[in-house]
mmCIF file of C-alpha atoms in Angstrom:
data_model
loop_
_atom_site.group_PDB
_atom_site.id
_atom_site.type_symbol
_atom_site.label_atom_id
_atom_site.label_comp_id
_atom_site.label_asym_id
_atom_site.label_seq_id
_atom_site.Cartn_x
_atom_site.Cartn_y
_atom_site.Cartn_z
ATOM 1 C CA MET A 256 101.470 -156.942 59.703
ATOM 2 C CA VAL A 257 99.112 -155.095 61.443
ATOM 3 C CA ARG A 258 101.465 -152.862 62.559
ATOM 4 C CA ALA A 259 102.927 -151.805 58.877
ATOM 5 C CA ALA A 260 99.011 -151.121 58.166
ATOM 6 C CA ARG A 261 98.740 -148.995 61.257
ATOM 7 C CA THR A 262 101.840 -146.964 59.925
ATOM 8 C CA ALA A 263 100.505 -146.729 56.262
ATOM 9 C CA LYS A 264 97.590 -145.376 57.609
ATOM 10 C CA SER A 265 98.919 -142.867 60.173
ATOM 11 C CA ASP A 266 100.811 -141.920 57.211
ATOM 12 C CA LYS A 267 98.102 -140.964 55.144
ATOM 13 C CA GLY A 268 96.396 -139.236 57.586
ATOM 14 C CA GLU A 269 99.210 -136.730 57.722
ATOM 15 C CA ARG A 270 99.058 -136.443 54.539
ATOM 16 C CA THR A 271 96.005 -135.578 54.083
ATOM 17 C CA GLY A 272 95.732 -133.310 57.270
ATOM 18 C CA GLY A 273 98.616 -131.447 55.935
ATOM 19 C CA THR A 274 97.253 -131.200 52.222
ATOM 20 C CA GLY A 275 93.946 -129.453 54.365
ATOM 21 C CA LYS A 276 95.822 -127.356 56.546
ATOM 22 C CA GLY A 277 97.790 -126.179 53.258
ATOM 23 C CA ALA A 278 94.386 -125.326 51.343
ATOM 24 C CA ALA A 279 92.972 -123.139 54.327
ATOM 25 C CA ALA A 280 96.070 -121.641 54.795
ATOM 26 C CA GLY A 281 95.961 -120.473 51.050
ATOM 27 C CA LYS A 282 92.236 -119.199 51.222
ATOM 28 C CA VAL A 283 93.473 -116.856 54.231
ATOM 29 C CA ALA A 284 96.681 -116.019 52.289
ATOM 30 C CA ALA A 285 94.286 -115.186 49.012
ATOM 31 C CA ALA A 286 91.438 -113.435 50.778
ATOM 32 C CA GLY A 287 94.296 -111.407 52.922
ATOM 33 C CA ARG A 288 95.689 -110.243 48.868
ATOM 34 C CA GLY A 289 92.208 -109.047 47.750
ATOM 35 C CA ALA A 290 90.967 -106.905 50.718
ATOM 36 C CA GLY A 291 94.840 -105.156 51.080
ATOM 37 C CA THR A 292 94.089 -105.768 55.142
ATOM 38 C CA ALA A 293 92.351 -108.710 57.106
ATOM 39 C CA ARG A 294 89.110 -107.570 58.727
ATOM 40 C CA PRO A 295 88.041 -110.040 61.798
ATOM 41 C CA VAL A 296 85.740 -112.470 61.977
ATOM 42 C CA ARG A 297 82.580 -111.239 63.424
ATOM 43 C CA PRO A 298 79.882 -113.820 64.840
ATOM 44 C CA ARG A 299 76.726 -113.534 63.767
ATOM 45 C CA GLY A 300 73.702 -113.102 65.895
ATOM 46 C CA ALA A 301 72.754 -110.169 68.305
ATOM 47 C CA ALA A 302 76.265 -109.160 69.150
ATOM 48 C CA GLY A 303 77.079 -108.625 65.421
ATOM 49 C CA THR A 304 74.312 -106.758 64.860
ATOM 50 C CA ALA A 305 75.180 -104.134 67.352
ATOM 51 C CA GLY A 306 78.562 -103.484 66.087
ATOM 52 C CA ARG A 307 77.425 -102.640 62.683
ATOM 53 C CA ALA A 308 77.547 -98.908 61.737
ATOM 54 C CA THR A 309 74.480 -96.731 62.304
ATOM 55 C CA PRO A 310 73.000 -95.872 58.805
ATOM 56 C CA ARG A 311 72.924 -92.388 57.715
ATOM 57 C CA PRO A 312 69.693 -90.294 57.669
ATOM 58 C CA ALA A 313 68.234 -89.776 54.403
ATOM 59 C CA ALA A 314 68.701 -86.281 53.404
ATOM 60 C CA PRO A 315 65.581 -84.258 53.303
ATOM 61 C CA SER A 316 63.962 -83.287 49.681
ATOM 62 C CA ARG A 317 64.153 -80.249 47.910
ATOM 63 C CA GLY A 318 61.812 -77.638 49.024
ATOM 64 C CA SER A 319 60.225 -79.618 51.345
ATOM 65 C CA GLY A 320 61.607 -77.109 54.324
ATOM 66 C CA SER A 321 60.190 -78.259 57.899
ATOM 67 C CA GLY A 322 57.310 -79.849 56.486
ATOM 68 C CA SER A 323 56.758 -83.284 55.130
ATOM 69 C CA GLY A 324 56.191 -83.173 51.584
ATOM 70 C CA SER A 325 55.718 -85.535 48.392
ATOM 71 C CA ARG A 326 58.319 -86.605 46.344
ATOM 72 C CA GLY A 327 59.598 -83.937 44.029
ATOM 73 C CA GLY A 328 56.751 -81.051 44.958
ATOM 74 C CA ARG A 329 57.221 -78.366 47.414
ATOM 75 C CA GLY A 330 56.798 -78.852 50.951
ATOM 76 C CA SER A 331 54.572 -77.034 53.142
ATOM 77 C CA GLY A 332 56.987 -75.888 55.554
ATOM 78 C CA SER A 333 58.476 -72.339 56.088
ATOM 79 C CA GLY A 334 61.638 -72.858 53.905
ATOM 80 C CA ASP A 335 63.877 -70.262 52.657
ATOM 81 C CA GLY A 336 62.569 -67.877 50.141
ATOM 82 C CA GLU A 337 59.237 -69.269 50.292
ATOM 83 C CA THR A 338 56.435 -66.534 51.373
ATOM 84 C CA ARG A 339 52.974 -67.261 52.147
ATOM 85 C CA PRO A 340 50.412 -65.369 49.894
ATOM 86 C CA GLY A 341 48.345 -64.537 53.047
ATOM 87 C CA ARG A 342 51.215 -62.419 54.261
ATOM 88 C CA TRP A 343 50.796 -59.704 51.805
ATOM 89 C CA LEU A 344 47.253 -59.135 52.554
ATOM 90 C CA PRO A 345 47.337 -56.835 55.993
ATOM 91 C CA LYS A 346 49.979 -54.729 54.089
ATOM 92 C CA ARG A 347 48.076 -54.382 50.980
ATOM 93 C CA ARG A 348 44.893 -53.304 53.099
ATOM 94 C CA THR A 349 47.152 -50.905 54.647
ATOM 95 C CA LEU A 350 48.180 -49.150 51.254
ATOM 96 C CA LEU A 351 44.969 -48.897 50.321
ATOM 97 C CA LEU A 352 43.365 -47.329 53.572
ATOM 98 C CA VAL A 353 46.632 -44.619 53.329
ATOM 99 C CA LEU A 354 45.582 -44.006 49.495
ATOM 100 C CA ALA A 355 41.868 -43.648 50.384
ATOM 101 C CA LEU A 356 43.104 -41.165 52.668
ATOM 102 C CA LEU A 357 45.459 -39.352 50.919
ATOM 103 C CA VAL A 358 43.481 -38.802 47.602
ATOM 104 C CA PRO A 359 40.515 -36.841 49.305
ATOM 105 C CA LEU A 360 42.834 -34.892 51.653
ATOM 106 C CA CYS A 361 45.025 -33.913 48.460
ATOM 107 C CA GLY A 362 41.765 -32.958 46.754
ATOM 108 C CA PHE A 363 40.640 -30.771 49.437
ATOM 109 C CA GLY A 364 44.436 -28.721 49.881
ATOM 110 C CA LEU A 365 44.230 -28.126 46.154
ATOM 111 C CA TRP A 366 40.582 -26.862 46.379
ATOM 112 C CA ALA A 367 41.611 -24.563 49.594
ATOM 113 C CA LEU A 368 44.980 -23.113 47.564
ATOM 114 C CA TYR A 369 42.987 -22.585 44.328
ATOM 115 C CA GLY A 370 39.394 -22.874 44.618
ATOM 116 C CA SER A 371 37.985 -21.876 47.821
ATOM 117 C CA SER A 372 38.001 -17.998 49.080
ATOM 118 C CA TRP A 373 40.205 -18.927 52.258
ATOM 119 C CA LEU A 374 43.622 -18.046 50.402
ATOM 120 C CA ARG A 375 43.091 -15.233 47.874
ATOM 121 C CA ALA A 376 45.079 -12.265 47.825
ATOM 122 C CA GLU A 377 43.020 -9.156 49.316
ATOM 123 C CA ASN A 378 45.863 -6.612 50.392
ATOM 124 C CA VAL A 379 49.283 -5.408 49.797
ATOM 125 C CA SER A 380 51.561 -3.878 51.992
ATOM 126 C CA VAL A 381 54.622 -1.701 51.157
ATOM 127 C CA GLY A 382 57.702 -1.172 53.315
ATOM 128 C CA GLY A 383 61.028 0.593 53.034
ATOM 129 C CA THR A 384 60.097 3.755 50.873
ATOM 130 C CA ARG A 385 61.915 6.795 51.152
ATOM 131 C CA VAL A 386 60.921 9.269 48.358
ATOM 132 C CA LEU A 387 58.257 7.086 47.071
ATOM 133 C CA SER A 388 54.844 6.623 48.514
ATOM 134 C CA GLU A 389 52.872 3.601 49.211
ATOM 135 C CA ASN A 390 50.350 4.380 46.688
ATOM 136 C CA ASP A 391 53.041 4.839 43.589
ATOM 137 C CA VAL A 392 54.541 1.110 44.737
ATOM 138 C CA THR A 393 50.948 -0.365 44.940
ATOM 139 C CA ARG A 394 49.880 0.940 41.457
ATOM 140 C CA ALA A 395 53.382 -0.005 39.797
ATOM 141 C CA ALA A 396 52.999 -3.833 40.779
ATOM 142 C CA ALA A 397 49.350 -4.275 40.249
ATOM 143 C CA VAL A 398 48.865 -7.450 42.405
ATOM 144 C CA PRO A 399 45.487 -9.192 40.927
ATOM 145 C CA LEU A 400 43.596 -9.051 44.099
ATOM 146 C CA GLY A 401 41.030 -11.642 44.082
ATOM 147 C CA ASP A 402 43.392 -14.217 42.687
ATOM 148 C CA PRO A 403 44.521 -17.347 44.604
ATOM 149 C CA LEU A 404 47.644 -16.374 46.970
ATOM 150 C CA ILE A 405 49.076 -18.990 45.762
ATOM 151 C CA SER A 406 49.281 -17.961 41.780
ATOM 152 C CA ILE A 407 50.395 -14.894 42.642
ATOM 153 C CA ASP A 408 53.512 -14.427 40.131
ATOM 154 C CA LYS A 409 56.057 -12.626 42.689
ATOM 155 C CA GLY A 410 58.735 -12.295 39.598
ATOM 156 C CA ALA A 411 56.210 -10.577 37.403
ATOM 157 C CA VAL A 412 55.277 -8.239 40.518
ATOM 158 C CA ARG A 413 59.154 -7.669 41.019
ATOM 159 C CA GLU A 414 59.893 -6.603 37.476
ATOM 160 C CA ARG A 415 56.816 -4.634 37.170
ATOM 161 C CA VAL A 416 57.900 -2.425 39.996
ATOM 162 C CA ARG A 417 61.732 -1.851 38.967
ATOM 163 C CA ARG A 418 60.211 -1.265 35.417
ATOM 164 C CA ALA A 419 57.472 1.237 35.937
ATOM 165 C CA LEU A 420 59.799 3.162 38.983
ATOM 166 C CA PRO A 421 63.639 3.416 38.332
ATOM 167 C CA ARG A 422 63.691 5.076 41.424
ATOM 168 C CA VAL A 423 63.709 1.500 42.983
ATOM 169 C CA ARG A 424 67.138 -1.005 43.084
ATOM 170 C CA ASP A 425 65.174 -3.428 44.427
ATOM 171 C CA VAL A 426 62.213 -4.832 45.786
ATOM 172 C CA THR A 427 61.442 -8.197 47.867
ATOM 173 C CA VAL A 428 57.692 -9.666 47.205
ATOM 174 C CA GLU A 429 56.728 -12.088 49.861
ATOM 175 C CA ARG A 430 53.249 -13.673 50.306
ATOM 176 C CA SER A 431 51.862 -13.380 53.862
ATOM 177 C CA TRP A 432 49.257 -15.765 54.574
ATOM 178 C CA PRO A 433 45.878 -15.959 54.594
ATOM 179 C CA HIS A 434 45.737 -13.093 52.459
ATOM 180 C CA ASP A 435 48.582 -10.245 51.907
ATOM 181 C CA ILE A 436 51.167 -9.312 49.417
ATOM 182 C CA THR A 437 54.121 -7.824 51.133
ATOM 183 C CA LEU A 438 56.102 -5.466 49.012
ATOM 184 C CA THR A 439 59.770 -4.324 50.461
ATOM 185 C CA VAL A 440 61.487 -1.544 48.349
ATOM 186 C CA THR A 441 65.350 -0.633 48.132
ATOM 187 C CA GLU A 442 65.236 2.880 46.795
ATOM 188 C CA ARG A 443 68.147 4.446 44.872
ATOM 189 C CA ARG A 444 70.052 7.016 46.911
ATOM 190 C CA PRO A 445 71.526 10.098 44.974
ATOM 191 C CA GLU A 446 75.430 10.018 44.917
ATOM 192 C CA LEU A 447 75.748 12.952 42.612
ATOM 193 C CA VAL A 448 73.295 15.106 40.218
ATOM 194 C CA MET A 449 73.563 16.403 36.610
ATOM 195 C CA GLU A 450 72.611 19.716 35.834
ATOM 196 C CA SER A 451 70.383 19.595 32.578
ATOM 197 C CA ALA A 452 67.678 22.314 31.380
ATOM 198 C CA GLY A 453 67.595 23.766 34.333
ATOM 199 C CA LYS A 454 66.573 20.819 36.545
ATOM 200 C CA TYR A 455 68.394 17.896 37.992
ATOM 201 C CA VAL A 456 69.128 14.578 37.163
ATOM 202 C CA GLU A 457 69.955 11.962 40.365
ATOM 203 C CA VAL A 458 72.569 9.580 39.728
ATOM 204 C CA ASP A 459 73.205 6.774 42.102
ATOM 205 C CA VAL A 460 76.632 4.995 43.058
ATOM 206 C CA ASP A 461 76.659 2.731 40.057
ATOM 207 C CA GLY A 462 76.141 5.684 37.696
ATOM 208 C CA VAL A 463 72.295 4.849 36.883
ATOM 209 C CA ARG A 464 70.418 8.308 36.146
ATOM 210 C CA PHE A 465 67.266 7.376 37.682
ATOM 211 C CA ALA A 466 65.449 10.447 38.615
ATOM 212 C CA THR A 467 64.429 14.160 37.297
ATOM 213 C CA VAL A 468 63.898 16.761 40.290
ATOM 214 C CA GLY A 469 63.559 20.176 40.572
ATOM 215 C CA LYS A 470 66.286 21.214 42.621
ATOM 216 C CA PRO A 471 69.378 19.074 43.884
ATOM 217 C CA PRO A 472 69.080 17.409 47.321
ATOM 218 C CA LYS A 473 70.561 18.965 50.174
ATOM 219 C CA GLY A 474 74.285 17.859 50.312
ATOM 220 C CA VAL A 475 74.544 16.429 47.085
ATOM 221 C CA PRO A 476 77.656 17.289 44.580
ATOM 222 C CA VAL A 477 76.847 18.420 41.187
ATOM 223 C CA LEU A 478 78.734 16.263 38.687
ATOM 224 C CA VAL A 479 80.540 18.106 35.732
ATOM 225 C CA LEU A 480 81.865 15.742 32.937
ATOM 226 C CA GLN A 481 84.205 17.803 30.830
ATOM 227 C CA GLY A 482 85.459 16.936 27.351
ATOM 228 C CA GLY A 483 88.897 15.427 27.652
ATOM 229 C CA SER A 484 90.828 14.060 25.025
ATOM 230 C CA ARG A 485 89.717 12.349 22.195
ATOM 231 C CA PRO A 486 91.229 8.539 22.593
ATOM 232 C CA ALA A 487 90.078 9.118 26.563
ATOM 233 C CA ARG A 488 86.109 9.929 25.528
ATOM 234 C CA GLU A 489 86.308 7.125 23.102
ATOM 235 C CA HIS A 490 87.496 4.563 25.481
ATOM 236 C CA PHE A 491 85.457 5.795 28.448
ATOM 237 C CA SER A 492 82.022 5.981 27.939
ATOM 238 C CA ASP A 493 79.979 8.430 29.910
ATOM 239 C CA THR A 494 78.262 5.746 31.762
ATOM 240 C CA ARG A 495 81.721 4.818 32.700
ATOM 241 C CA LEU A 496 82.994 8.208 33.745
ATOM 242 C CA ARG A 497 79.402 8.528 35.872
ATOM 243 C CA ARG A 498 80.339 5.509 37.592
ATOM 244 C CA GLU A 499 83.564 6.472 38.275
ATOM 245 C CA ALA A 500 82.586 9.854 39.806
ATOM 246 C CA ALA A 501 79.618 8.394 41.962
ATOM 247 C CA ARG A 502 82.165 5.926 43.841
ATOM 248 C CA VAL A 503 84.676 8.594 44.410
ATOM 249 C CA ALA A 504 81.620 10.832 46.281
ATOM 250 C CA ALA A 505 80.386 7.456 47.789
ATOM 251 C CA ALA A 506 84.272 7.291 49.487
ATOM 252 C CA LEU A 507 84.027 10.717 50.524
ATOM 253 C CA PRO A 508 84.933 11.167 54.627
ATOM 254 C CA GLU A 509 81.905 12.791 55.833
ATOM 255 C CA PRO A 510 82.891 16.348 56.436
ATOM 256 C CA VAL A 511 84.464 16.533 53.241
ATOM 257 C CA ARG A 512 81.140 15.359 51.567
ATOM 258 C CA ARG A 513 79.071 18.060 53.082
ATOM 259 C CA ALA A 514 81.937 20.445 51.707
ATOM 260 C CA THR A 515 82.003 18.995 48.401
ATOM 261 C CA ARG A 516 80.129 21.181 45.842
ATOM 262 C CA VAL A 517 81.378 19.922 42.528
ATOM 263 C CA VAL A 518 82.913 16.910 41.191
ATOM 264 C CA ARG A 519 84.538 17.325 38.066
ATOM 265 C CA VAL A 520 85.918 14.548 35.684
ATOM 266 C CA ARG A 521 88.229 15.093 32.691
ATOM 267 C CA SER A 522 88.616 11.029 32.256
ATOM 268 C CA TYR A 523 88.714 7.980 34.557
ATOM 269 C CA ASP A 524 91.896 8.592 36.279
ATOM 270 C CA ASP A 525 91.107 12.931 36.824
ATOM 271 C CA ILE A 526 88.468 13.518 38.656
ATOM 272 C CA THR A 527 88.729 16.983 40.838
ATOM 273 C CA LEU A 528 86.629 18.126 44.005
ATOM 274 C CA GLU A 529 85.490 21.270 44.088
ATOM 275 C CA LEU A 530 85.303 22.222 47.999
ATOM 276 C CA THR A 531 83.675 25.411 49.966
ATOM 277 C CA GLY A 532 86.587 28.196 50.261
ATOM 278 C CA LYS A 533 87.930 27.668 47.087
ATOM 279 C CA ARG A 534 89.604 24.867 48.105
ATOM 280 C CA THR A 535 90.086 21.593 45.372
ATOM 281 C CA VAL A 536 91.050 18.273 45.562
ATOM 282 C CA GLY A 537 92.930 16.145 43.364
ATOM 283 C CA TRP A 538 91.286 12.664 43.466
ATOM 284 C CA GLY A 539 92.706 10.712 40.406
ATOM 285 C CA SER A 540 91.084 7.576 39.831
ATOM 286 C CA SER A 541 88.517 5.723 42.067
ATOM 287 C CA GLU A 542 90.929 3.170 42.594
ATOM 288 C CA ARG A 543 92.084 3.235 46.381
ATOM 289 C CA ALA A 544 89.222 4.977 47.500
ATOM 290 C CA GLU A 545 89.659 4.273 51.569
ATOM 291 C CA ALA A 546 93.230 5.031 51.480
ATOM 292 C CA LYS A 547 93.168 8.003 49.804
ATOM 293 C CA ALA A 548 89.817 9.609 52.318
ATOM 294 C CA THR A 549 92.129 8.413 54.948
ATOM 295 C CA ALA A 550 94.745 10.334 53.304
ATOM 296 C CA LEU A 551 92.898 13.473 52.796
ATOM 297 C CA THR A 552 91.462 13.700 56.359
ATOM 298 C CA ALA A 553 95.136 13.564 58.264
ATOM 299 C CA LEU A 554 96.561 16.037 55.270
ATOM 300 C CA MET A 555 93.644 18.651 56.204
ATOM 301 C CA LYS A 556 93.961 18.470 59.769
ATOM 302 C CA ALA A 557 97.927 19.255 58.890
ATOM 303 C CA ALA A 558 97.643 21.421 56.368
ATOM 304 C CA GLU A 559 94.343 23.501 57.237
ATOM 305 C CA ASP A 560 95.712 26.939 55.800
ATOM 306 C CA ALA A 561 96.108 24.908 52.130
ATOM 307 C CA THR A 562 93.709 25.218 49.256
ATOM 308 C CA HIS A 563 94.904 22.202 47.181
ATOM 309 C CA PHE A 564 95.159 18.744 48.539
ATOM 310 C CA ASP A 565 96.444 15.856 46.242
ATOM 311 C CA VAL A 566 96.029 12.352 47.298
ATOM 312 C CA SER A 567 96.018 10.883 43.871
ATOM 313 C CA ALA A 568 98.967 8.872 45.010
ATOM 314 C CA PRO A 569 97.650 8.118 48.532
ATOM 315 C CA SER A 570 101.079 7.125 49.647
ATOM 316 C CA ALA A 571 102.672 10.576 49.009
ATOM 317 C CA PRO A 572 100.274 13.270 49.813
ATOM 318 C CA ALA A 573 100.877 16.462 48.879
ATOM 319 C CA ALA A 574 99.062 19.942 49.735
ATOM 320 C CA SER A 575 99.765 23.769 48.736
ATOM 321 C CA ASP A 576 98.377 27.087 48.893
ATOM 322 C CA SER A 577 97.269 26.783 45.324
#
């Protein structure tokens, strides 16, 4: 009986132990299903504390920079985009100092240019004249002496000279500090003269009549405009014909120019030269003037006894005795 009782207790204990082990195994399985992967159990205490992950540092608050500021407020450090008001003080002082120096300097400069007697027009010098005198140019320029040199209108002076003196082709006006105005004149040169009422009108290379003289300048041919056909006169004015003749005269070789007495124009493409020794040259128009001059020089050397030369077609020049 005693043996039967022990056997019964032993069976009961095994059932109880089996039930406990099953319950523990069930808890472990449930924990594994909930976490996905079973985590090892760490012991509590110092060893457990050392094994924990180090906490991340807190992010700095906005505007704090490298300094410490109150929550939500701007820090006292030098963050990006922040400028201290004190930094502008040296620049402002420098700017004010520069302005304080520039204002009186500019005022002094304006006074020296316009108000003082240091930089005023006192003298007029003239250069480049050939026929005109310096007094002629000075009177025509009418430079207001005593005025500030900077205020002299150079364009107005130039126009006064050209309007008063047709012989002047161009004039350059320059300020020569501190007191002078310099005028450099370019005079027109006569290429031809036209006889009119016993006097002679000088004509430049552009066909401009610019002066009347009592006798023709030495070595300058006389221009004769002959009445050509009516259509030719309608299409080409006297100004155009004078210009064509003057260009021909300007293109002549020097020996031929010295021997030319008359340039006779019947039309713009019918220009004839009358030379000494009763010689004549049929020039044609003013076009291809350089080629015609070269052909005429060679032709006159080749036919020294000829009295008429035709270079209107410079590629086929001709010479004859009549």
